[in-house]
């Protein structure tokens, strides 16, 4: 008999459901925003630039946000950021209704929303890990990935329907409303989240993450995936519109296929929680193979199947990496280390989105996808070769890694 996994606290469940509503809204707005950019400009490189602007603050604000969460409390920081982002989404919906949403306006709102995400992303992960408790973090990582990717199924599908029936402003307005459950949770429920009297430094967290192969290898793989492969907000809209010539409904279907596959990947992490180095490496190699296969496909149904496989690999990379980092970090370092994790995960998106947009526009959907797939496979091979000692004994030292030298400080 297998040992039963510990149940997650009720407060984590309420928090996760509130997050789920917000994630559906965010996916709806991202879909509508991408469609608006392509309608206005017809340029995948401009779409990539806009996505890069939205993710750029994750690099600049991740570390300051981690320090602010230590000093001010994660709950207060997240509450303020979510309220501001709700107002920004409402303002953008109004601009679209008034037909004032030019490309510079969309880019400006993307940058401002990126600031909100940069302030809240690390805080959201750190608070969720604390609410889940030490024994439930690996399982919570899988469930969080499952809910996020279920939102990526529902969000684009709902957005595609909304764009065709009510226009893109409705999808963006739905995002503004989706912040309400999380704001109410944070405003009304007290959590054990007192500010730290002596916050741990970012250099200490960086030394901890880099000194342990069990955190270093997954984060390197995540960086590879973020730069070369997992840029769905640029890849899928450009491939759907410029490569396959699809309408909004077909675009939403492809995005939902990615999300459906990612749900399966999150379900795998929930049912079989693991943070080994091999899991993200294998999944990242799968991303490269999916991109290579996509380059040879010119029809909707096979493209959707390949993108579903792409979603499985994407979710597996990120959920297993998150489980490794969150399961290994000592609580005094959690905010600072999580901010670095987010800086790596989100910070690769500006470069990756710009690179993806450029490759697809310069070489076309097929050749561009093939180039990105080859680059992903080559980078994964480089990480595997450079860490072959750690990987060779991963089975005998799971959770610690052969190269682990740091201890919980």
Coordinates of C-alpha atoms in Angstrom, one line a residue:
X1 CA 0.0 0.0 0.0
X2 CA 1.2 3.5 -0.7
X3 CA 1.2 6.1 2.0
X4 CA -1.7 8.5 1.8
X5 CA -0.8 12.1 0.9
X6 CA -1.5 14.6 3.6
X7 CA -4.6 16.8 3.0
X8 CA -4.1 20.4 2.3
X9 CA -5.4 23.0 4.8
X10 CA -8.9 24.5 4.1
X11 CA -7.4 28.0 4.0
X12 CA -5.2 27.0 1.1
X13 CA -8.2 25.7 -0.8
X14 CA -10.0 28.9 -0.5
X15 CA -6.9 30.9 -1.5
X16 CA -6.4 28.5 -4.5
X17 CA -10.0 28.9 -5.7
X18 CA -9.7 32.7 -5.5
X19 CA -6.5 32.5 -7.5
X20 CA -8.2 30.2 -10.0
X21 CA -10.9 32.8 -10.7
X22 CA -8.2 35.5 -11.2
X23 CA -6.2 33.2 -13.5
X24 CA -9.2 32.6 -15.8
X25 CA -9.6 36.3 -16.1
X26 CA -5.9 36.9 -16.8
X27 CA -6.0 34.3 -19.6
X28 CA -9.0 35.9 -21.1
X29 CA -7.3 39.3 -21.1
X30 CA -4.1 37.9 -22.6
X31 CA -6.0 36.3 -25.4
X32 CA -8.0 39.4 -26.2
X33 CA -4.8 41.6 -25.9
X34 CA -2.9 39.3 -28.4
X35 CA -5.8 39.3 -30.8
X36 CA -6.1 43.1 -30.7
X37 CA -2.4 43.5 -31.4
X38 CA -2.5 41.2 -34.4
X39 CA -5.6 43.0 -35.7
X40 CA -4.0 46.4 -35.4
X41 CA -0.5 45.6 -36.6
X42 CA -0.5 42.1 -38.2
X43 CA 3.0 41.7 -36.8
X44 CA 4.2 38.9 -34.6
X45 CA 7.3 40.8 -33.7
X46 CA 5.2 43.6 -32.3
X47 CA 3.2 41.1 -30.3
X48 CA 6.4 39.6 -29.0
X49 CA 7.6 43.1 -28.0
X50 CA 4.4 43.8 -26.1
X51 CA 4.6 40.5 -24.3
X52 CA 8.2 41.3 -23.5
X53 CA 7.2 44.7 -22.0
X54 CA 4.6 42.9 -19.8
X55 CA 7.2 40.5 -18.4
X56 CA 10.1 42.9 -18.1
X57 CA 9.0 44.2 -14.6
X58 CA 9.3 40.6 -13.3
X59 CA 13.1 41.0 -13.7
X60 CA 13.3 44.5 -12.2
X61 CA 10.8 44.0 -9.4
X62 CA 11.2 40.4 -8.3
X63 CA 14.0 41.0 -5.7
X64 CA 12.5 44.3 -4.4
X65 CA 9.1 42.6 -4.1
X66 CA 10.7 39.8 -2.0
X67 CA 12.3 42.3 0.4
X68 CA 9.0 44.3 0.6
X69 CA 7.1 41.1 1.5
X70 CA 9.6 40.4 4.3
X71 CA 9.2 44.0 5.7
X72 CA 5.5 44.7 5.0
X73 CA 3.9 41.2 4.9
X74 CA 2.9 39.2 1.9
X75 CA -0.8 39.7 2.5
X76 CA -0.7 43.5 2.4
X77 CA 1.6 43.6 -0.6
X78 CA -0.5 41.2 -2.6
X79 CA -3.7 42.9 -1.7
X80 CA -2.5 46.3 -2.9
X81 CA -1.1 44.9 -6.2
X82 CA -4.3 43.0 -7.0
X83 CA -6.5 46.0 -6.4
X84 CA -4.3 48.1 -8.7
X85 CA -4.3 45.5 -11.4
X86 CA -8.1 45.3 -11.2
X87 CA -8.4 49.0 -11.8
X88 CA -5.9 48.8 -14.7
X89 CA -7.9 46.0 -16.4
X90 CA -11.1 48.1 -16.1
X91 CA -9.4 51.1 -17.6
X92 CA -8.1 49.1 -20.5
X93 CA -11.6 47.7 -21.2
X94 CA -12.9 51.3 -21.2
X95 CA -10.2 52.3 -23.7
X96 CA -11.1 49.4 -26.0
X97 CA -14.8 50.4 -25.8
X98 CA -14.0 54.0 -26.7
X99 CA -11.7 52.8 -29.6
X100 CA -8.7 54.4 -28.0
X101 CA -6.7 51.2 -27.7
X102 CA -3.9 51.9 -30.2
X103 CA -0.7 49.8 -30.1
X104 CA 1.1 52.3 -27.9
X105 CA -1.8 52.3 -25.5
X106 CA -1.9 48.5 -25.4
X107 CA 1.9 48.4 -24.8
X108 CA 1.5 51.0 -21.9
X109 CA -1.1 49.0 -20.2
X110 CA 0.9 45.8 -20.7
X111 CA 3.8 47.4 -19.0
X112 CA 1.7 48.7 -16.0
X113 CA 0.1 45.3 -15.6
X114 CA 3.5 43.8 -15.7
X115 CA 4.5 46.0 -12.8
X116 CA 1.6 44.6 -10.8
X117 CA 2.6 41.0 -11.7
X118 CA 6.2 41.8 -10.8
X119 CA 5.1 42.9 -7.3
X120 CA 2.7 40.1 -6.7
X121 CA 4.0 36.9 -8.4
X122 CA 6.7 36.0 -5.9
X123 CA 4.5 37.0 -3.0
X124 CA 1.7 34.8 -4.4
X125 CA 3.9 31.7 -4.6
X126 CA 5.5 32.3 -1.2
X127 CA 2.2 32.8 0.5
X128 CA 0.7 29.7 -1.1
X129 CA 3.6 27.6 0.0
X130 CA 3.2 28.9 3.6
X131 CA -0.5 28.2 3.6
X132 CA 0.0 24.6 2.3
X133 CA 2.4 23.7 5.1
X134 CA 5.7 21.8 4.9
X135 CA 4.1 18.4 4.2
X136 CA 1.7 19.6 1.5
X137 CA 4.0 21.8 -0.6
X138 CA 4.9 19.3 -3.3
X139 CA 1.3 18.3 -3.7
X140 CA 0.2 21.9 -3.6
X141 CA 2.6 22.7 -6.5
X142 CA 0.9 20.1 -8.6
X143 CA -2.6 21.3 -7.8
X144 CA -1.5 24.9 -8.4
X145 CA -0.2 24.0 -11.8
X146 CA -3.4 22.0 -12.5
X147 CA -5.6 25.0 -11.7
X148 CA -3.4 27.4 -13.6
X149 CA -3.5 25.3 -16.7
X150 CA -7.2 24.5 -16.4
X151 CA -7.6 28.3 -16.4
X152 CA -5.6 28.3 -19.7
X153 CA -8.1 25.9 -21.1
X154 CA -11.2 27.8 -20.0
X155 CA -9.8 31.4 -20.3
X156 CA -8.8 31.3 -24.1
X157 CA -12.0 29.4 -25.0
X158 CA -14.2 31.9 -23.1
X159 CA -12.2 34.8 -24.6
X160 CA -12.6 33.4 -28.1
X161 CA -16.3 33.2 -27.6
X162 CA -16.4 36.7 -26.0
X163 CA -14.4 38.2 -28.9
X164 CA -16.7 36.8 -31.5
X165 CA -20.0 37.7 -29.7
X166 CA -19.3 40.7 -27.6
X167 CA -15.9 42.0 -28.6
X168 CA -12.5 42.0 -26.9
X169 CA -13.5 44.6 -24.3
X170 CA -15.8 42.1 -22.6
X171 CA -13.0 39.6 -22.1
X172 CA -10.8 42.4 -20.6
X173 CA -13.6 43.5 -18.3
X174 CA -14.1 39.9 -17.2
X175 CA -10.5 40.0 -16.0
X176 CA -11.2 43.1 -13.9
X177 CA -14.1 41.3 -12.2
X178 CA -12.0 38.2 -11.7
X179 CA -9.8 39.9 -9.1
X180 CA -12.7 40.4 -6.7
X181 CA -12.6 36.9 -5.0
X182 CA -8.8 37.1 -4.2
X183 CA -9.2 40.7 -3.0
X184 CA -12.0 39.7 -0.7
X185 CA -10.0 36.8 0.6
X186 CA -7.0 38.9 1.4
X187 CA -9.0 41.7 2.9
X188 CA -11.2 39.6 5.2
X189 CA -9.1 36.7 6.2
X190 CA -6.1 36.9 8.6
X191 CA -3.2 34.6 7.8
X192 CA 0.0 33.8 9.7
X193 CA 2.1 36.3 7.8
X194 CA 3.9 38.6 10.2
X195 CA 6.8 40.7 8.7
X196 CA 10.2 39.4 9.5
X197 CA 12.2 41.4 12.0
X198 CA 15.5 40.4 10.3
X199 CA 14.8 39.7 6.6
X200 CA 17.3 37.3 5.0
X201 CA 19.4 38.8 2.2
X202 CA 19.0 38.1 -1.5
X203 CA 22.7 37.0 -1.8
X204 CA 22.2 34.4 0.9
X205 CA 19.2 33.0 -1.0
X206 CA 21.1 33.1 -4.2
X207 CA 24.0 31.1 -2.7
X208 CA 21.5 28.6 -1.3
X209 CA 19.8 28.1 -4.7
X210 CA 23.0 27.8 -6.7
X211 CA 24.9 25.5 -4.2
X212 CA 22.2 22.8 -4.3
X213 CA 21.9 20.8 -7.6
X214 CA 18.3 20.0 -6.7
X215 CA 17.4 23.7 -7.1
X216 CA 20.1 24.7 -9.6
X217 CA 19.3 22.2 -12.3
X218 CA 15.5 22.7 -12.4
X219 CA 15.9 26.5 -12.5
X220 CA 18.4 26.3 -15.3
X221 CA 16.0 24.1 -17.3
X222 CA 13.2 26.6 -16.6
X223 CA 15.4 29.4 -17.9
X224 CA 16.1 27.4 -21.1
X225 CA 12.4 26.7 -21.6
X226 CA 11.5 30.3 -21.0
X227 CA 13.9 31.6 -23.5
X228 CA 13.5 29.2 -26.4
X229 CA 10.2 27.3 -26.0
X230 CA 7.4 28.3 -23.5
X231 CA 6.3 31.6 -25.0
X232 CA 2.7 30.7 -25.8
X233 CA 1.4 34.2 -25.7
X234 CA 3.6 35.0 -28.7
X235 CA 3.9 31.5 -30.4
X236 CA 0.3 30.4 -30.5
X237 CA -1.4 33.6 -31.7
X238 CA 1.3 34.1 -34.4
X239 CA 1.2 30.5 -35.5
X240 CA -2.6 30.5 -35.5
X241 CA -3.1 33.7 -37.4
X242 CA 0.0 34.0 -39.6
X243 CA 0.8 30.3 -40.1
X244 CA -2.6 28.6 -40.2
X245 CA -4.8 31.7 -41.1
X246 CA -7.3 30.9 -38.3
X247 CA -10.1 33.1 -36.9
X248 CA -10.6 33.9 -33.2
X249 CA -12.4 30.7 -32.6
X250 CA -9.5 28.6 -34.0
X251 CA -7.0 30.6 -32.1
X252 CA -8.9 30.0 -28.9
X253 CA -9.1 26.3 -29.7
X254 CA -5.3 26.1 -30.0
X255 CA -4.7 27.9 -26.8
X256 CA -7.2 25.6 -25.1
X257 CA -5.3 22.6 -26.5
X258 CA -2.1 23.9 -24.8
X259 CA -4.0 24.4 -21.6
X260 CA -5.7 20.9 -21.7
X261 CA -2.3 19.3 -22.1
X262 CA -0.9 21.4 -19.3
X263 CA -3.7 20.2 -17.0
X264 CA -2.6 16.6 -17.6
X265 CA 1.0 17.7 -16.7
X266 CA -0.3 19.3 -13.5
X267 CA -2.3 16.2 -12.7
X268 CA 0.9 14.1 -13.0
X269 CA 2.7 16.3 -10.5
X270 CA -0.3 16.1 -8.1
X271 CA -0.6 12.3 -8.4
X272 CA 3.1 11.6 -8.3
X273 CA 4.8 14.6 -6.6
X274 CA 8.5 14.7 -7.5
X275 CA 11.3 17.2 -7.7
X276 CA 14.0 15.1 -9.4
X277 CA 16.4 16.7 -11.9
X278 CA 15.4 14.2 -14.6
X279 CA 11.7 15.2 -14.7
X280 CA 12.1 18.8 -15.9
X281 CA 15.0 17.9 -18.2
X282 CA 13.0 15.2 -19.9
X283 CA 10.0 17.5 -20.2
X284 CA 12.1 20.4 -21.6
X285 CA 13.4 18.0 -24.3
X286 CA 9.8 17.2 -25.1
X287 CA 9.1 20.9 -25.7
X288 CA 11.9 21.0 -28.3
X289 CA 10.5 17.9 -30.0
X290 CA 7.0 19.4 -30.1
X291 CA 8.2 22.6 -31.6
X292 CA 10.1 20.6 -34.3
X293 CA 6.9 18.6 -35.0
X294 CA 4.8 21.8 -35.2
X295 CA 7.1 23.1 -37.9
X296 CA 5.8 20.3 -40.3
X297 CA 2.1 20.7 -39.5
X298 CA -0.3 23.0 -41.5
X299 CA -3.7 21.8 -40.3
X300 CA -5.8 22.6 -37.2
X301 CA -6.4 19.2 -35.7
X302 CA -2.8 17.8 -35.8
X303 CA -1.5 21.2 -34.6
X304 CA -3.9 21.1 -31.6
X305 CA -2.7 17.6 -30.7
X306 CA 1.0 18.6 -30.9
X307 CA 0.2 21.7 -28.8
X308 CA -1.6 19.5 -26.2
X309 CA 1.7 17.5 -25.9
X310 CA 3.5 20.8 -25.7
X311 CA 1.2 21.8 -22.8
X312 CA 2.0 18.5 -20.9
X313 CA 5.7 19.1 -21.2
X314 CA 5.4 22.8 -20.2
X315 CA 3.4 22.1 -17.1
X316 CA 5.8 19.3 -16.1
X317 CA 8.8 21.6 -16.4
X318 CA 7.4 24.4 -14.2
X319 CA 5.5 22.3 -11.6
X320 CA 8.5 20.0 -10.9
X321 CA 10.9 22.9 -10.7
X322 CA 8.5 24.8 -8.4
X323 CA 8.2 21.7 -6.2
X324 CA 12.0 21.4 -6.0
X325 CA 12.6 25.0 -5.0
X326 CA 9.6 25.4 -2.6
X327 CA 10.2 22.0 -1.0
X328 CA 13.9 22.7 -0.4
X329 CA 13.9 26.3 0.8
X330 CA 14.0 27.0 4.6
X331 CA 11.2 29.3 5.7
X332 CA 13.5 32.3 6.7
X333 CA 14.8 32.4 3.1
X334 CA 11.5 31.7 1.4
X335 CA 10.5 35.2 0.3
X336 CA 14.0 36.1 -0.9
X337 CA 14.5 32.7 -2.7
X338 CA 11.0 32.8 -4.2
X339 CA 11.6 36.2 -5.6
X340 CA 14.8 34.9 -7.3
X341 CA 12.8 31.9 -8.6
X342 CA 10.2 34.2 -10.1
X343 CA 12.9 36.5 -11.6
X344 CA 14.3 33.4 -13.4
X345 CA 10.9 32.0 -14.4
X346 CA 9.3 35.2 -15.5
X347 CA 12.4 37.1 -16.4
X348 CA 13.2 34.9 -19.3
X349 CA 9.9 35.8 -21.0
X350 CA 10.9 39.2 -22.3
X351 CA 13.8 37.7 -24.2
X352 CA 11.9 34.6 -25.1
X353 CA 8.8 36.5 -26.4
X354 CA 11.0 38.9 -28.5
X355 CA 13.0 36.0 -29.8
X356 CA 9.9 33.9 -30.7
X357 CA 8.2 36.8 -32.4
X358 CA 11.3 37.7 -34.4
X359 CA 11.9 34.1 -35.5
X360 CA 8.3 33.5 -36.7
X361 CA 8.2 36.8 -38.6
X362 CA 11.7 36.5 -40.1
X363 CA 11.6 32.9 -41.1
X364 CA 7.9 32.0 -41.1
X365 CA 5.9 29.8 -38.8
X366 CA 7.4 26.5 -39.9
X367 CA 11.1 27.4 -40.1
X368 CA 10.8 29.6 -37.0
X369 CA 9.3 26.8 -34.9
X370 CA 12.0 24.4 -36.2
X371 CA 14.7 26.8 -35.1
X372 CA 13.3 27.3 -31.7
X373 CA 12.9 23.5 -31.2
X374 CA 16.5 22.9 -32.2
X375 CA 17.7 25.6 -29.8
X376 CA 15.7 24.1 -27.0
X377 CA 17.1 20.6 -27.5
X378 CA 20.7 21.9 -27.7
X379 CA 20.3 23.9 -24.5
X380 CA 18.8 21.0 -22.6
X381 CA 21.6 18.8 -23.8
X382 CA 24.2 21.4 -22.6
X383 CA 22.6 21.5 -19.1
X384 CA 22.5 17.7 -18.9
X385 CA 26.1 17.3 -19.9
X386 CA 27.3 20.0 -17.6
X387 CA 25.5 18.3 -14.6
X388 CA 26.1 14.7 -15.6
X389 CA 27.5 13.8 -12.2
X390 CA 24.5 15.1 -10.3
X391 CA 22.1 13.3 -12.7
X392 CA 24.0 10.0 -12.5
X393 CA 23.4 9.7 -8.8
X394 CA 20.0 11.5 -8.6
X395 CA 18.2 8.3 -7.9
X396 CA 20.3 7.7 -4.8
X397 CA 20.0 11.2 -3.4
X398 CA 16.6 12.4 -4.5
X399 CA 15.6 15.7 -3.1
X400 CA 19.2 16.7 -2.2
X401 CA 21.3 16.2 -5.3
X402 CA 24.8 14.9 -5.4
X403 CA 26.2 18.4 -5.7
X404 CA 24.4 19.8 -2.7
X405 CA 26.7 21.6 -0.4
X406 CA 24.6 24.2 1.2
X407 CA 22.5 23.8 4.4
X408 CA 19.4 25.6 5.6
X409 CA 20.7 28.8 6.9

